[in-house]
XYZ file of C-alpha atoms in Angstrom:
504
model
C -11.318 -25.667 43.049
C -11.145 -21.821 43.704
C -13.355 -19.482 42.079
C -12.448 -15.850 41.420
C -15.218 -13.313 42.030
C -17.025 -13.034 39.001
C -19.728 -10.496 37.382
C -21.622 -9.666 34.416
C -20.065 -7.509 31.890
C -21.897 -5.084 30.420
C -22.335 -5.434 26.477
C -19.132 -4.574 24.614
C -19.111 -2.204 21.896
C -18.604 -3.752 18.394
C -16.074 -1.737 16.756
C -17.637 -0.840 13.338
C -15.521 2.892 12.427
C -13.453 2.658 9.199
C -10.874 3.140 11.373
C -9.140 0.654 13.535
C -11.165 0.715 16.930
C -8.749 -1.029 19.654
C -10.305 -4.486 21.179
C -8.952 -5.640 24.455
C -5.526 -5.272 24.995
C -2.436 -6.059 22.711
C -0.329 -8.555 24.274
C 2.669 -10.103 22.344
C 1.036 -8.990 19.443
C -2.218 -10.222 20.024
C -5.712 -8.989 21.577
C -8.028 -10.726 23.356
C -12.001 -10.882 23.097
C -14.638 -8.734 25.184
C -17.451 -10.838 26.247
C -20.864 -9.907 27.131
C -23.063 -12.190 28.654
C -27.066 -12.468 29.123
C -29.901 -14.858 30.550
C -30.270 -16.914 33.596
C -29.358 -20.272 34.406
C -29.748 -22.858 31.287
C -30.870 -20.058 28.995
C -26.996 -17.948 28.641
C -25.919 -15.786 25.195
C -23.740 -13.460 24.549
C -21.101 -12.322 22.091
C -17.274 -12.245 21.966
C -15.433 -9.323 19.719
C -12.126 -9.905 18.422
C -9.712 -7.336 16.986
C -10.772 -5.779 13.702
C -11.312 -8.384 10.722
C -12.453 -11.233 12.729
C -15.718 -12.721 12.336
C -18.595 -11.759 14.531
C -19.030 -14.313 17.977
C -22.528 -15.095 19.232
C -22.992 -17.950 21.672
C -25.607 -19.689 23.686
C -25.297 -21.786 26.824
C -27.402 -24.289 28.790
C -25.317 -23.960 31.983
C -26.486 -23.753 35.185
C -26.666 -20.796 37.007
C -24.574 -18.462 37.728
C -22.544 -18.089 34.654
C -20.157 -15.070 34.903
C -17.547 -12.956 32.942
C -14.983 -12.123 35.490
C -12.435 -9.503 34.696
C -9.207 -11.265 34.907
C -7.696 -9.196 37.932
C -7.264 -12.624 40.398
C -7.335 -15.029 37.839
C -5.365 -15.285 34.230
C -2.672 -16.720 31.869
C 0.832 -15.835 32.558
C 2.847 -14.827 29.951
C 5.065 -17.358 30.438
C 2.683 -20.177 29.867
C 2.818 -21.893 26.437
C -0.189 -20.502 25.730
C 1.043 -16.887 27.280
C 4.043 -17.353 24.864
C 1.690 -16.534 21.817
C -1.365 -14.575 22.960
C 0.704 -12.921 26.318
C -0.779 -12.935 29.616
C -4.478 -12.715 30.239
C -4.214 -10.734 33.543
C -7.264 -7.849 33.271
C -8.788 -9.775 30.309
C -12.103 -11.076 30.480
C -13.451 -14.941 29.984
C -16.108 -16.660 30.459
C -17.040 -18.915 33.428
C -19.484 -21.352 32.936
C -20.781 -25.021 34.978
C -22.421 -27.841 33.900
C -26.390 -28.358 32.615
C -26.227 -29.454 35.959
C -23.923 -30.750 38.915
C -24.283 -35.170 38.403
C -23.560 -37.363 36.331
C -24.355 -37.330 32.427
C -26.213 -33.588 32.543
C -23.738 -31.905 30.567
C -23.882 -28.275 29.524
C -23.541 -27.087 25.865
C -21.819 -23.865 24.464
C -21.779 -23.667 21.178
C -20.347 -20.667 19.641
C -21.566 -19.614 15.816
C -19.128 -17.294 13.856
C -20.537 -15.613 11.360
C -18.482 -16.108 9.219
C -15.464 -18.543 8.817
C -12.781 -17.900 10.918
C -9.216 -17.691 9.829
C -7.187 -21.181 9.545
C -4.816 -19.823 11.756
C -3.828 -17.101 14.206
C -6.068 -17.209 16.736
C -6.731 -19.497 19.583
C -8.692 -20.342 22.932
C -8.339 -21.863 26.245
C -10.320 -24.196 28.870
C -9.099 -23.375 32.378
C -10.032 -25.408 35.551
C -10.733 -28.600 34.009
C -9.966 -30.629 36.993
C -13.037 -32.498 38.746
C -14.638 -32.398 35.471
C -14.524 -33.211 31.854
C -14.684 -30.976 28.548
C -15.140 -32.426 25.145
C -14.504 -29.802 21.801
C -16.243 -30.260 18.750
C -16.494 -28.046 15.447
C -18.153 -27.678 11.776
C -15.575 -26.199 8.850
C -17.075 -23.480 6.531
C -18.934 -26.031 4.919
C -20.886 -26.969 7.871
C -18.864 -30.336 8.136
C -17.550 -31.874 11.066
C -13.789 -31.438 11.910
C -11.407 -33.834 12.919
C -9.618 -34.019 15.766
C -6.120 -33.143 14.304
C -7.454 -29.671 13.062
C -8.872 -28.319 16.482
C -5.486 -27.571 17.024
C -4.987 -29.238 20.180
C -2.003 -27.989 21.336
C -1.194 -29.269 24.833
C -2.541 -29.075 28.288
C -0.563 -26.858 31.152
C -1.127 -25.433 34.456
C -0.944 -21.664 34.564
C -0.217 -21.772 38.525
C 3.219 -23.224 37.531
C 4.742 -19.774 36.071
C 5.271 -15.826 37.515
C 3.821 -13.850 38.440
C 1.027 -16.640 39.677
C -2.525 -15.809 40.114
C -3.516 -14.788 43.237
C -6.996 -16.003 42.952
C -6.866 -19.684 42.177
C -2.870 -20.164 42.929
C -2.722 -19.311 46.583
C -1.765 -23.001 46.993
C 0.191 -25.639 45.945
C 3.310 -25.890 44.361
C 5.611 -22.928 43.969
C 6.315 -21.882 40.254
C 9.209 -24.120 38.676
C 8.067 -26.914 41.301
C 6.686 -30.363 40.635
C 3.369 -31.700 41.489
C 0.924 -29.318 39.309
C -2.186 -30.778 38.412
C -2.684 -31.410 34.549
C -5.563 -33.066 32.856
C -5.242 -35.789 30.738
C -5.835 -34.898 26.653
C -7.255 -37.426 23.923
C -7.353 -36.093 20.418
C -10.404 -38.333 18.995
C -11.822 -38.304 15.077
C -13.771 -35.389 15.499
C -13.268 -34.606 18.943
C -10.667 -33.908 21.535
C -11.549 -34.341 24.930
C -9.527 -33.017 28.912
C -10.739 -35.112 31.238
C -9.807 -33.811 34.985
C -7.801 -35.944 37.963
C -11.061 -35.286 39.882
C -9.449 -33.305 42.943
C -10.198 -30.007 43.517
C -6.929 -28.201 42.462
C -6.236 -25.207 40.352
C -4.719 -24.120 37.086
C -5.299 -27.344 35.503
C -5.851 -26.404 31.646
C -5.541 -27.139 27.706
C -5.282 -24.703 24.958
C -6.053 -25.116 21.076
C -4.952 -23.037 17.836
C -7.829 -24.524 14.951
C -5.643 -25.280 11.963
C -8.973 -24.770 9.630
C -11.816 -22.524 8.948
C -14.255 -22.897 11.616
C -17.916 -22.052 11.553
C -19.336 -22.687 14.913
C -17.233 -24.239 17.976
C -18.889 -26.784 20.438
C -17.970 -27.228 24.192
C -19.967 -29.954 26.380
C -18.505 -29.716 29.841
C -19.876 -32.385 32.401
C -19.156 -32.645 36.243
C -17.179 -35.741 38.265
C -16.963 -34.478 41.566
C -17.763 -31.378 43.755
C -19.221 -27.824 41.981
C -17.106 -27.771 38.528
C -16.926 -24.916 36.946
C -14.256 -23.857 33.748
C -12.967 -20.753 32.577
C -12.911 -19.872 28.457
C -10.350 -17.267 27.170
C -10.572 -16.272 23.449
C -7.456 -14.247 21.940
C -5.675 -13.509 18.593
C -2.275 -12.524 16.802
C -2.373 -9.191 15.417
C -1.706 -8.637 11.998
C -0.680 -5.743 9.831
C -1.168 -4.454 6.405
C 1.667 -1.991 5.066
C 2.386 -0.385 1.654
C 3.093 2.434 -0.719
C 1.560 4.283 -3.222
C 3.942 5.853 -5.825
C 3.503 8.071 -9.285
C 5.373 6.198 -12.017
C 6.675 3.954 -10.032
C 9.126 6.385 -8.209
C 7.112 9.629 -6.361
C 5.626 9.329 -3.353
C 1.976 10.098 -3.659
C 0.743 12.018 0.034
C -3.129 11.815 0.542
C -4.678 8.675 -1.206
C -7.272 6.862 0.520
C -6.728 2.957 1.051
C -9.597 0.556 2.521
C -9.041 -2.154 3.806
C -11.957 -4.797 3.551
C -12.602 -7.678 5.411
C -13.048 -12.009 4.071
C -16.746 -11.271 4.506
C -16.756 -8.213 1.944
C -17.185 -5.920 5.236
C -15.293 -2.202 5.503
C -12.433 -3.188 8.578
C -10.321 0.075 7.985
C -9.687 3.046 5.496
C -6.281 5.760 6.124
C -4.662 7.924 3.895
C -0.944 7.665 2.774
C 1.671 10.024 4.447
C 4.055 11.825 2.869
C 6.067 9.161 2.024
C 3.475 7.674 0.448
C 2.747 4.772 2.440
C 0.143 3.397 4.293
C -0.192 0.704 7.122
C -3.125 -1.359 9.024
C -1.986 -2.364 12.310
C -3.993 -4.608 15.053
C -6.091 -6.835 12.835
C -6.785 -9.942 13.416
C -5.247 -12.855 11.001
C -7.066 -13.468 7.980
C -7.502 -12.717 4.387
C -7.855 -8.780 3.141
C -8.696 -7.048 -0.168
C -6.582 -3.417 -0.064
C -8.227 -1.297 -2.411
C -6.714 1.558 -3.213
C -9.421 5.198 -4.408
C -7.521 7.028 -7.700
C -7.386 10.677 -7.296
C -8.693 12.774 -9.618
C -6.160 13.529 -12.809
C -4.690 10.340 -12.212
C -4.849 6.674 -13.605
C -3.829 3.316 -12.075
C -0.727 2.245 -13.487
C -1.807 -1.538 -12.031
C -4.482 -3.233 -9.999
C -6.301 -0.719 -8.342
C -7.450 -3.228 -5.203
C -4.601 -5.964 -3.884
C -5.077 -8.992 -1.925
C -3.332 -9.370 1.372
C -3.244 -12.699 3.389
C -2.243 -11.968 6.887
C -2.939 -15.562 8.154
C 0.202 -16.840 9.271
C 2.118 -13.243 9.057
C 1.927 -9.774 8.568
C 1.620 -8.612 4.471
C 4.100 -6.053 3.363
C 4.712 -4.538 0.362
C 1.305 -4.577 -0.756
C 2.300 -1.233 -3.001
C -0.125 0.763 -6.011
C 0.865 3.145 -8.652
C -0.294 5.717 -10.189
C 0.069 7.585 -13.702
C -1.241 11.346 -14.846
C -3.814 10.960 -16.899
C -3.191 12.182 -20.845
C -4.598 16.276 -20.851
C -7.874 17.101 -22.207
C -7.510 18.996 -25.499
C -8.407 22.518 -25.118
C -11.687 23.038 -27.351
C -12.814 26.075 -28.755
C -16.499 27.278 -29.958
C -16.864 28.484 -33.655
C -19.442 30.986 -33.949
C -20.712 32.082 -37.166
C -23.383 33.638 -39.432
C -24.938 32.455 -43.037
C -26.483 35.031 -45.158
C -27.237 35.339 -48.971
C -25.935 37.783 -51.426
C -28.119 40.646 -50.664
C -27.236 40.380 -46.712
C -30.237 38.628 -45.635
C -30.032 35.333 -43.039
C -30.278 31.884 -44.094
C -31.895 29.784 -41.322
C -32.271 26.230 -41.476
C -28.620 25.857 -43.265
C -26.755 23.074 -42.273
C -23.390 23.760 -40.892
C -20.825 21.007 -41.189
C -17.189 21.240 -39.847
C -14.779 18.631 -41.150
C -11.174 17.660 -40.838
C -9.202 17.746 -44.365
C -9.828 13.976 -44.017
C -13.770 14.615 -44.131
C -14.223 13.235 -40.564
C -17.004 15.355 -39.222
C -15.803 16.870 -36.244
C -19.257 19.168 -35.746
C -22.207 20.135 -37.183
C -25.468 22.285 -36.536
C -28.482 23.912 -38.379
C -28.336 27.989 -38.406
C -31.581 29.623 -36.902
C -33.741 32.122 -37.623
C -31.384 34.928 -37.517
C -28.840 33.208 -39.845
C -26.606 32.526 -36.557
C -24.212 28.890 -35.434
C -22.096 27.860 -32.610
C -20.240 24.925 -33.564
C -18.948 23.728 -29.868
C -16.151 21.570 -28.307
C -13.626 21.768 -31.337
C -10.002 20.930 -30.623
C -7.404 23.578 -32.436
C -6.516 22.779 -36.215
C -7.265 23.314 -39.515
C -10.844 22.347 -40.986
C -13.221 22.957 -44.064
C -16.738 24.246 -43.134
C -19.162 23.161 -45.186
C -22.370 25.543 -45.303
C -25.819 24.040 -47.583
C -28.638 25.822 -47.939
C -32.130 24.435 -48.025
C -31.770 23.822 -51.435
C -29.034 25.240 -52.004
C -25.710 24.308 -53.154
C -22.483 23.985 -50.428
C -20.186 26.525 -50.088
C -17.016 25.510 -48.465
C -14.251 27.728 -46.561
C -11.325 26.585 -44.698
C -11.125 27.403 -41.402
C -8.535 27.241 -39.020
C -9.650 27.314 -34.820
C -9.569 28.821 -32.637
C -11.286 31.926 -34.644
C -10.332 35.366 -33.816
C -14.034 36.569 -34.679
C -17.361 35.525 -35.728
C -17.030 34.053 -39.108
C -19.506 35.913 -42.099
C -20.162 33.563 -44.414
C -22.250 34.329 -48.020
C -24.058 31.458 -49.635
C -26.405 31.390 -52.347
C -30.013 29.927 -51.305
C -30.958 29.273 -55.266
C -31.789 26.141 -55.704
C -29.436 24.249 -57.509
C -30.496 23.653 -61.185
C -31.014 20.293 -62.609
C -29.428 19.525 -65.874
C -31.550 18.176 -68.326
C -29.949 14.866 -70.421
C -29.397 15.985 -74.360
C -30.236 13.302 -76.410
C -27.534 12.107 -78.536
C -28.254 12.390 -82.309
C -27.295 8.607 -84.309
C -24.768 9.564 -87.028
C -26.118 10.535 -90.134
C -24.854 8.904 -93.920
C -23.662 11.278 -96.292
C -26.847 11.740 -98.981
C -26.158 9.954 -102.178
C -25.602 11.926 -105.416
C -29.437 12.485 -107.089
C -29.378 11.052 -110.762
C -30.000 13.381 -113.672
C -32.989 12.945 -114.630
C -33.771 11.619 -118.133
C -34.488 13.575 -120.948
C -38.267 13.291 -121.826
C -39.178 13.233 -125.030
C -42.489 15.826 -126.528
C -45.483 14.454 -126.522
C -47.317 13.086 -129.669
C -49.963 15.719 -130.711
C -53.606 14.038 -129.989
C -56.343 15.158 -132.380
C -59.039 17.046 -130.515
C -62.159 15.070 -129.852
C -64.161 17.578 -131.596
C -62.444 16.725 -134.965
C -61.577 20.370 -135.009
C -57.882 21.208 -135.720
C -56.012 22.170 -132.504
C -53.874 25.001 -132.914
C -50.512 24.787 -133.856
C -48.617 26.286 -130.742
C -45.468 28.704 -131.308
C -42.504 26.762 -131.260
C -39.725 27.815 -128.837
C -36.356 30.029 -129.603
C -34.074 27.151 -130.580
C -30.306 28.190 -129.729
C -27.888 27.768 -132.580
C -25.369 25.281 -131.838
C -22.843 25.784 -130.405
C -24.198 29.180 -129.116
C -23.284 29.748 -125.284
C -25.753 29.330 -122.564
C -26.610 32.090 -120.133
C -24.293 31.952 -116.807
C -26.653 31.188 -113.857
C -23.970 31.289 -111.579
C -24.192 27.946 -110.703
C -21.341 26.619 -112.855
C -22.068 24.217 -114.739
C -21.611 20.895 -112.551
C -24.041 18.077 -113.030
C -26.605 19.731 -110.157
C -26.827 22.562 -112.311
C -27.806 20.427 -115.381
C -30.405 18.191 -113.238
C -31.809 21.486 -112.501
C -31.998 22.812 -116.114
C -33.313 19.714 -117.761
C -35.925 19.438 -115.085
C -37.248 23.094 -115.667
C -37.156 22.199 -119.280
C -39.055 18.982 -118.896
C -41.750 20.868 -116.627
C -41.817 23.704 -119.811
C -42.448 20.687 -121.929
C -45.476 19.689 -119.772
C -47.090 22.778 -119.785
C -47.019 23.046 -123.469
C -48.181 19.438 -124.026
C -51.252 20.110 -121.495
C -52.387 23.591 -123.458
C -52.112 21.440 -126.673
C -54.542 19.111 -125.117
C -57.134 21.471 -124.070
């Protein structure tokens, strides 16, 4: 088995801009991951960073020492590999090189790599080089936590990346010529929840297997053991690259220039934000596969004619036509302030008047209380016609129409007097007509009675007696009934009289 030269890279920067931040190098469309590496023999971490929109890599690793991250000058993936023919060649791309727990039988190392949170079911991919006098076996949990099976690992096939051009110099100096026969290959078994490449045991080079997970994958387990001799495997990590691409439009036919678009990652995380061009359109290139929220920011004046954030699933291929649009929002009405002042009759102020402006519907568009000085502003009202409705305290409303906006001030006169309360006249009950009085009966002259004293009373004068038929004086009451009634009664009080001065 020969090993390149291999080092410790330093820690790679996590790209965390809003704007796309370049990871590795695009090959074929895809990127592969920076590793950094830390620790000493049987106590390794470290972290691998994928393209924008991938989860977050940390590992650990009980290998023995020296664990490495070699730079991929001598030793990498040709292009034309199978596994080259989706991710491109490795050559000046990191991996990892790591041995087992330690070099005998049944001390197997452990790398188990945690994402943090699921990975895409698709798109990505990684590789175990050197697996030759040793054994790997490949385990995983799904975003549940749950074991995975075999079949979705994605085993793909095994290969030896000697056996293409340009070869590596550093573990390919040997052997068969490209296109020849002979190569080394491991042998593959796809178990329940396993797959395991077990090596021919010779020291050789290029033997390898590669995998594309076909599910969501939460952490990634590899357990590599030795056979024979100083083992050690390579571990290459790579994506597809994805892109994102719209437009954003004013009624569904004007480009709008200038609107801000983010682009936010399965984990609710900010990958990317641009602005559209001219043309109105947008694009995210060089993310890694997975699923996307595009939401788009509404510029001021305008409304979303539609869903203002879009989803875009860039799992198996790139998302197009992921397009907003936009509508002007309706003008503002222009509003107007009407200022005024309330006074009474002789010029004075009214304060404390209550100033009510209402449409001819009576919708009360504004109102407000004068102050001390007699003085309103009614604010904020729209043009139009309107009746304003002034009270008094006490008082009684006087109304004007008034149409806004005003040219001046308005003056308005209202009478503070108190507004009088009507009293309630009560209603009389109809009276009967008076029924005619009776004439009264004659009354006939009183018997004389002798005097008690036995001494003759004197005889008194009798009255004028009227010769019949002789007329009666004219008392200028004619000579109806009521006139009679009155006569006889005066004659039957005369009549009285007389009778009492006989008597006494």
């Amino acid at each position: 088995m020969r090993r390149g030269v291999g080092r410790v890279a330093a820690a790679a920067a996590v790209a965390t801009a809003l704007t796309l931040a370049a990871v590795g190098t695009a090959h074929a469309e895809a990127s592969y991951g920076e590793i950094a590496l830390t620790g000493s023999g049987g106590d390794y971490s470290g972290t691998v960073t994928l393209p924008p929109g991938f989860p977050s890599v940390t590992f650990t690793s009980d290998s023995r020492a020296a664990a490495s991250v070699p730079s991929g000058a001598s030793n990498w993936l040709p292009a034309a590999t199978p596994w080259g023919e989706v991710f491109g060649s490795s050559q000046n791309q990191q991996y990892l090189n790591l041995r087992p727990a330690a070099d005998s039988a049944g001390s197997p190392s452990t790398t188990t790599y945690v994402f943090d949170t699921p990975t895409p079911a698709g798109g990505w991919g990684f590789a175990l080089g050197d697996i030759d006098s040793d054994l790997a076996v490949v385990t995983a949990t799904d975003a549940d936590g749950e074991p995975v099976s075999g079949t979705d690992l994605g085993f793909e096939d095994v290969f030896n990346y000697c056996d293409a051009s340009p070869r590596p110099s550093g573990v390919c100096s040997s052997g068969p010529p490209a296109g020849g026969t002979g190569f080394d290959l491991p042998t593959s078994a796809v178990g329940a929840s396993d797959v395991t490449l077990t090596g021919n045991g010779p020291d050789t080079g290029g033997a390898a297997g590669w995998f594309q997970p076909t599910v969501a994958l939460s952490s990634l387990t590899v357990e590599f053991e030795w056979q024979t001799g100083f083992p050690v495997y390579h571990t290459w990590f790579a994506t597809q690259l994805r892109a994102v691409a719209g437009t954003v439009t004013l009624d569904g036919t004007t480009p709008q220039a200038g609107v801000e678009i983010t682009l936010t990652g399965p984990s609710g995380e900010v990958v990317a934000t641009t602005t559209t061009g001219d043309d109105g359109s947008y694009a995210f290139d060089g993310i890694a596969p997975g699923e996307y929220e595009v939401t788009m920011t509404v510029p001021d004046g305008l409304t979303a004619a539609g869903p203002e954030e879009l989803p875009a699933d860039v799992v198996a291929e790139n998302a197009t036509g992921v397009d907003f649009d936009l509508t002007a929002d309706e003008p503002e009405p222009e509003v107007f302030e009407v200022p005024g002042t309330v006074t009474d009759p002789q010029g004075e102020p009214i304060p404390d008047a209550d100033v009510v402006l209402e449409t001819p519907d009576g919708d009360v568009v504004a109102e407000t209380t004068t102050d001390e000085d007699g003085d309103f502003v009614l604010p904020d009202v729209p043009a139009g016609d309107y009746e304003l409705i002034i009270t008094p305290p006490g008082g009684a409303p006087t109304e004007i129409p008034v149409t806004v906006p005003v040219e001046e001030p308005l003056e308005i006169t209202a009478d503070p007097t108190p507004t009088p309360t009507p009293t309630p006249t009560p209603t009389s009950s109809p009276t009967s007509s008076p029924s005619p009085t009776s004439s009264p009966s004659p009354t006939s002259s009183p018997s004389p009675t002798s005097s008690p004293t036995g001494e003759p009373s004197p005889t008194p004068s009798a009255s004028p007696t009227e010769e019949p038929g002789e007329d009666l004086p004219d008392t200028g009451a004619g000579a109806g009934p009521a006139a009679i009634a009155v006569l006889l009664a005066a004659a039957g009080v005369g009549v009285l009289a007389l009778r009492r001065r006989v008597t006494e």
